[in-house]
Amino acid sequence: MTTAFLQRVSNDTAVAHLDMRVKFALLVMASTIIFIWNNLLLQALVLVLMLALMLAARVPAATIRRLILILSPALIMIAVIQGLWSPFGVTPVVTVPDSVPWVGGWHIFYVEGLLFGLAVCCRLLIPMLAFQLVFMTSDPRDIVLGLARIGVPYRVAFLFSTTFRFVPLLFEEMEGIKEAQRLRGVDIDSLGLVRKLIAMARMLVPLVMICLSKAQLMEIALQAKAFTGSGDRTYLHPTREQLSLAEKLLIAVFLLAPVAALAARLVYGFGGSVL
């Protein structure tokens, strides 16, 4: 179930065929413009855009729903905290009756705080969905190639790609350890919260040992292939060195959108209010 967040989807979609440089520009926009706007409607607009792109890329709706469910406790907590103590609070939702000693008449929940809390939830969801979209529609080799083409040293790009490949491997090894525990009569998923945390902590030792062993095997394989990390190499898709006109326009839109949003915020205050 966990590895479903990182499994590739169909590469027959327009989103999957985009050059990695376009996808990196999308990540930049999704990670910056959300902090420029406080407006809930604008944040929701960007969130709808990300959801539309994910559906266009044929990311399973169940995967999106599962990600949102995993984040839902944090999202609810953020909305409640902002509703209680946000400095944007003006219109009270809940007022303690005057008959209550000491706290009678206090306003303890505000409409503007709740709305701002929802905007903060969008700030959390948008980059999460954007990163999931990029990684589920991109081959790790394309990620390395895209990083190299934007000027990232090949050693750093290769390290990033290797880390990305190891993440689903960690989840698979974790599931293998849990299956081994089930064969011994210990079902970790059915334990209570405290006992589950203790059991998961004990699983870290074999998990780390397995990862170290696989990392050592990878090091031996790289040495056997005389890997140097030099960026002077050929690539699988050399014809994608040049961007199409549409891709150039998309990169320009994605990179200029935060700049335009910041200028509009500073000059006209656009997007500064919660609504």
Short mmCIF file of C-alpha atoms in Angstrom, two decimals:
data_model
loop_
_atom_site.label_atom_id
_atom_site.label_comp_id
_atom_site.label_asym_id
_atom_site.label_seq_id
_atom_site.Cartn_x
_atom_site.Cartn_y
_atom_site.Cartn_z
CA MET A 1 0.00 0.00 0.00
CA THR A 2 2.76 2.45 0.91
CA THR A 3 4.75 1.86 -2.26
CA ALA A 4 1.67 2.81 -4.30
CA PHE A 5 2.59 6.44 -3.67
CA LEU A 6 5.82 5.95 -5.63
CA GLN A 7 4.81 3.54 -8.37
CA ARG A 8 4.91 4.92 -11.89
CA VAL A 9 1.67 5.46 -13.76
CA SER A 10 1.01 5.21 -17.48
CA ASN A 11 3.58 7.01 -19.63
CA ASP A 12 1.09 7.53 -22.46
CA THR A 13 -0.21 10.82 -21.06
CA ALA A 14 0.82 14.34 -22.01
CA VAL A 15 2.00 15.01 -18.43
CA ALA A 16 4.30 11.98 -18.46
CA HIS A 17 5.83 13.05 -21.79
CA LEU A 18 6.78 16.49 -20.49
CA ASP A 19 10.49 17.18 -20.17
CA MET A 20 11.84 16.99 -16.61
CA ARG A 21 12.79 20.66 -16.77
CA VAL A 22 9.11 21.51 -17.17
CA LYS A 23 8.25 19.34 -14.19
CA PHE A 24 10.98 20.97 -12.09
CA ALA A 25 9.52 24.37 -12.98
CA LEU A 26 6.11 23.09 -11.84
CA LEU A 27 7.63 22.04 -8.51
CA VAL A 28 9.20 25.49 -8.10
CA MET A 29 5.87 27.18 -8.72
CA ALA A 30 3.94 24.83 -6.42
CA SER A 31 6.50 25.28 -3.62
CA THR A 32 6.72 29.08 -3.77
CA ILE A 33 3.43 30.64 -4.85
CA ILE A 34 1.59 29.05 -1.92
CA PHE A 35 3.60 31.17 0.53
CA ILE A 36 2.88 34.40 -1.33
CA TRP A 37 -0.90 34.14 -1.08
CA ASN A 38 -2.99 34.01 2.08
CA ASN A 39 -6.21 33.92 0.09
CA LEU A 40 -8.11 30.66 0.44
CA LEU A 41 -9.74 30.90 -2.99
CA LEU A 42 -6.39 31.34 -4.74
CA GLN A 43 -4.87 28.49 -2.75
CA ALA A 44 -7.85 26.29 -3.62
CA LEU A 45 -7.43 27.20 -7.29
CA VAL A 46 -3.84 25.95 -7.27
CA LEU A 47 -4.96 22.81 -5.41
CA VAL A 48 -7.61 22.11 -8.05
CA LEU A 49 -4.95 22.61 -10.75
CA MET A 50 -2.73 19.99 -9.11
CA LEU A 51 -5.61 17.55 -8.77
CA ALA A 52 -6.54 18.09 -12.42
CA LEU A 53 -2.96 17.43 -13.52
CA MET A 54 -2.84 14.25 -11.44
CA LEU A 55 -6.08 12.99 -12.94
CA ALA A 56 -4.84 13.92 -16.42
CA ALA A 57 -1.71 11.87 -15.69
CA ARG A 58 -3.97 8.93 -14.73
CA VAL A 59 -2.85 8.84 -11.13
CA PRO A 60 -5.37 6.54 -9.42
CA ALA A 61 -7.97 8.44 -7.43
CA ALA A 62 -7.49 5.89 -4.64
CA THR A 63 -3.84 6.92 -4.34
CA ILE A 64 -4.77 10.60 -4.05
CA ARG A 65 -7.48 9.81 -1.51
CA ARG A 66 -5.09 7.66 0.54
CA LEU A 67 -2.51 10.46 0.67
CA ILE A 68 -5.13 12.95 1.85
CA LEU A 69 -6.38 10.50 4.49
CA ILE A 70 -2.84 10.04 5.80
CA LEU A 71 -2.43 13.81 6.08
CA SER A 72 -5.93 14.40 7.46
CA PRO A 73 -4.95 14.37 11.19
CA ALA A 74 -2.36 17.09 10.57
CA LEU A 75 -4.80 19.05 8.39
CA ILE A 76 -7.54 18.95 11.01
CA MET A 77 -5.11 20.01 13.74
CA ILE A 78 -3.89 22.93 11.63
CA ALA A 79 -7.44 24.13 10.94
CA VAL A 80 -8.42 23.90 14.63
CA ILE A 81 -5.28 25.66 15.88
CA GLN A 82 -5.67 28.51 13.39
CA GLY A 83 -9.34 28.82 14.23
CA LEU A 84 -8.54 29.16 17.92
CA TRP A 85 -5.50 31.45 17.90
CA SER A 86 -5.03 32.95 14.46
CA PRO A 87 -4.28 36.71 14.46
CA PHE A 88 -6.67 37.06 11.51
CA GLY A 89 -9.61 36.27 13.81
CA VAL A 90 -12.40 38.88 13.74
CA THR A 91 -15.76 37.12 13.49
CA PRO A 92 -16.32 34.72 16.38
CA VAL A 93 -17.90 31.31 15.81
CA VAL A 94 -18.06 30.14 19.41
CA THR A 95 -18.56 32.44 22.39
CA VAL A 96 -18.47 31.16 25.95
CA PRO A 97 -21.74 32.02 27.76
CA ASP A 98 -21.48 34.87 30.25
CA SER A 99 -22.70 32.55 32.99
CA VAL A 100 -19.48 30.53 32.87
CA PRO A 101 -17.10 31.75 35.61
CA TRP A 102 -13.76 33.32 34.62
CA VAL A 103 -14.06 32.70 30.87
CA GLY A 104 -17.62 33.93 30.26
CA GLY A 105 -17.89 36.05 27.10
CA TRP A 106 -14.60 34.83 25.60
CA HIS A 107 -14.44 34.25 21.85
CA ILE A 108 -12.61 30.97 21.30
CA PHE A 109 -13.09 30.27 17.59
CA TYR A 110 -13.02 32.64 14.60
CA VAL A 111 -14.25 32.36 11.02
CA GLU A 112 -11.18 34.10 9.58
CA GLY A 113 -8.88 31.85 11.58
CA LEU A 114 -10.64 28.76 10.27
CA LEU A 115 -10.42 30.02 6.70
CA PHE A 116 -6.74 30.79 7.10
CA GLY A 117 -6.26 27.33 8.58
CA LEU A 118 -7.81 25.86 5.44
CA ALA A 119 -5.42 27.97 3.36
CA VAL A 120 -2.51 26.56 5.36
CA CYS A 121 -3.85 23.06 4.70
CA CYS A 122 -3.72 23.87 0.98
CA ARG A 123 -0.11 24.96 1.46
CA LEU A 124 0.65 21.52 2.80
CA LEU A 125 -1.31 19.56 0.21
CA ILE A 126 -0.21 21.39 -2.95
CA PRO A 127 3.55 20.62 -2.83
CA MET A 128 2.85 17.07 -1.61
CA LEU A 129 0.61 16.45 -4.61
CA ALA A 130 3.06 18.16 -6.96
CA PHE A 131 5.99 16.00 -5.83
CA GLN A 132 3.86 12.87 -6.06
CA LEU A 133 2.77 13.86 -9.58
CA VAL A 134 6.35 14.40 -10.76
CA PHE A 135 7.76 11.21 -9.25
CA MET A 136 4.87 9.00 -10.40
CA THR A 137 5.14 10.24 -14.00
CA SER A 138 8.95 10.20 -14.31
CA ASP A 139 11.54 7.50 -14.71
CA PRO A 140 14.47 7.81 -12.26
CA ARG A 141 16.85 8.01 -15.23
CA ASP A 142 14.89 10.97 -16.59
CA ILE A 143 15.15 12.67 -13.21
CA VAL A 144 18.94 12.32 -13.27
CA LEU A 145 19.06 13.59 -16.85
CA GLY A 146 16.81 16.54 -16.03
CA LEU A 147 18.93 17.52 -13.03
CA ALA A 148 22.10 17.30 -15.13
CA ARG A 149 20.57 19.47 -17.86
CA ILE A 150 19.71 22.28 -15.42
CA GLY A 151 23.30 22.36 -14.20
CA VAL A 152 23.25 20.07 -11.17
CA PRO A 153 26.55 18.09 -10.92
CA TYR A 154 26.07 14.53 -12.09
CA ARG A 155 27.30 13.10 -8.77
CA VAL A 156 24.56 15.01 -6.92
CA ALA A 157 21.94 14.04 -9.49
CA PHE A 158 22.95 10.38 -9.27
CA LEU A 159 22.82 10.49 -5.47
CA PHE A 160 19.32 11.99 -5.60
CA SER A 161 18.16 9.32 -8.05
CA THR A 162 19.69 6.55 -5.92
CA THR A 163 17.91 7.87 -2.84
CA PHE A 164 14.65 7.99 -4.77
CA ARG A 165 15.11 4.36 -5.84
CA PHE A 166 15.83 3.30 -2.24
CA VAL A 167 12.59 4.71 -0.81
CA PRO A 168 10.26 2.01 -2.23
CA LEU A 169 12.92 -0.58 -1.39
CA LEU A 170 12.77 0.49 2.26
CA PHE A 171 9.01 0.08 2.31
CA GLU A 172 9.27 -3.35 0.69
CA GLU A 173 11.84 -4.49 3.25
CA MET A 174 9.63 -3.13 6.02
CA GLU A 175 6.70 -5.14 4.71
CA GLY A 176 8.95 -8.24 4.53
CA ILE A 177 9.94 -7.83 8.16
CA LYS A 178 6.30 -7.40 9.16
CA GLU A 179 5.38 -10.59 7.27
CA ALA A 180 8.16 -12.44 9.09
CA GLN A 181 6.73 -11.20 12.38
CA ARG A 182 3.25 -12.41 11.38
CA LEU A 183 4.66 -15.89 10.71
CA ARG A 184 5.92 -15.82 14.30
CA GLY A 185 2.46 -14.92 15.60
CA VAL A 186 2.97 -11.15 15.97
CA ASP A 187 0.65 -9.01 13.84
CA ILE A 188 2.06 -5.51 14.25
CA ASP A 189 -0.85 -3.82 12.47
CA SER A 190 -3.31 -5.18 15.05
CA LEU A 191 -1.36 -3.91 18.08
CA GLY A 192 -2.24 -0.84 20.07
CA LEU A 193 -0.53 2.46 19.44
CA VAL A 194 2.12 2.17 22.18
CA ARG A 195 2.95 -1.47 21.45
CA LYS A 196 3.02 -0.74 17.71
CA LEU A 197 5.54 2.08 18.23
CA ILE A 198 7.73 -0.21 20.32
CA ALA A 199 7.52 -2.97 17.69
CA MET A 200 8.30 -0.55 14.88
CA ALA A 201 11.33 0.74 16.81
CA ARG A 202 12.63 -2.81 17.15
CA MET A 203 12.21 -3.30 13.40
CA LEU A 204 14.63 -0.46 12.69
CA VAL A 205 17.68 -2.57 13.57
CA PRO A 206 17.16 -5.28 10.91
CA LEU A 207 15.93 -2.64 8.45
CA VAL A 208 19.10 -0.57 8.83
CA MET A 209 21.28 -3.67 8.54
CA ILE A 210 19.51 -4.72 5.33
CA CYS A 211 19.90 -1.23 3.86
CA LEU A 212 23.60 -1.12 4.73
CA SER A 213 24.08 -4.50 3.11
CA LYS A 214 22.34 -3.40 -0.09
CA ALA A 215 24.28 -0.13 -0.14
CA GLN A 216 27.53 -2.10 0.10
CA LEU A 217 26.44 -4.34 -2.78
CA MET A 218 25.65 -1.24 -4.84
CA GLU A 219 29.07 0.20 -4.07
CA ILE A 220 30.71 -3.02 -5.28
CA ALA A 221 28.61 -2.96 -8.47
CA LEU A 222 29.55 0.68 -9.17
CA GLN A 223 33.22 -0.05 -8.63
CA ALA A 224 32.99 -3.08 -10.94
CA LYS A 225 31.55 -0.81 -13.65
CA ALA A 226 34.27 1.84 -13.06
CA PHE A 227 31.72 4.47 -12.07
CA THR A 228 33.38 7.89 -11.77
CA GLY A 229 30.41 10.25 -11.54
CA SER A 230 31.64 12.28 -14.48
CA GLY A 231 29.01 14.34 -16.29
CA ASP A 232 30.75 13.73 -19.62
CA ARG A 233 28.55 10.87 -20.82
CA THR A 234 25.91 9.94 -23.35
CA TYR A 235 22.23 9.59 -22.47
CA LEU A 236 19.36 7.38 -23.49
CA HIS A 237 17.25 10.17 -25.03
CA PRO A 238 19.66 12.64 -26.67
CA THR A 239 16.91 14.03 -28.91
CA ARG A 240 15.21 15.53 -25.84
CA GLU A 241 18.08 17.92 -25.33
CA GLN A 242 16.02 20.65 -27.01
CA LEU A 243 12.75 21.77 -25.51
CA SER A 244 9.68 22.22 -27.67
CA LEU A 245 8.05 25.64 -27.95
CA ALA A 246 5.13 24.52 -25.76
CA GLU A 247 7.52 23.26 -23.07
CA LYS A 248 9.43 26.55 -23.11
CA LEU A 249 6.17 28.44 -22.69
CA LEU A 250 5.16 26.20 -19.79
CA ILE A 251 8.50 26.75 -18.05
CA ALA A 252 8.11 30.50 -18.52
CA VAL A 253 4.58 30.42 -17.09
CA PHE A 254 5.56 28.28 -14.10
CA LEU A 255 8.60 30.40 -13.22
CA LEU A 256 7.00 33.79 -13.84
CA ALA A 257 3.78 33.01 -11.94
CA PRO A 258 5.40 33.32 -8.45
CA VAL A 259 7.22 36.49 -9.54
CA ALA A 260 3.99 38.04 -10.81
CA ALA A 261 2.14 36.93 -7.67
CA LEU A 262 4.79 38.49 -5.42
CA ALA A 263 4.74 41.76 -7.38
CA ALA A 264 0.93 41.92 -7.22
CA ARG A 265 1.04 41.20 -3.48
CA LEU A 266 3.62 43.89 -2.75
CA VAL A 267 2.14 46.58 -5.00
CA TYR A 268 -1.61 45.95 -4.81
CA GLY A 269 -1.93 43.62 -1.81
CA PHE A 270 -3.46 40.97 -4.09
CA GLY A 271 -3.90 37.68 -2.27
CA GLY A 272 -3.02 39.11 1.12
CA SER A 273 -6.47 38.78 2.68
CA VAL A 274 -7.94 35.45 3.67
CA LEU A 275 -10.94 35.99 1.35
#
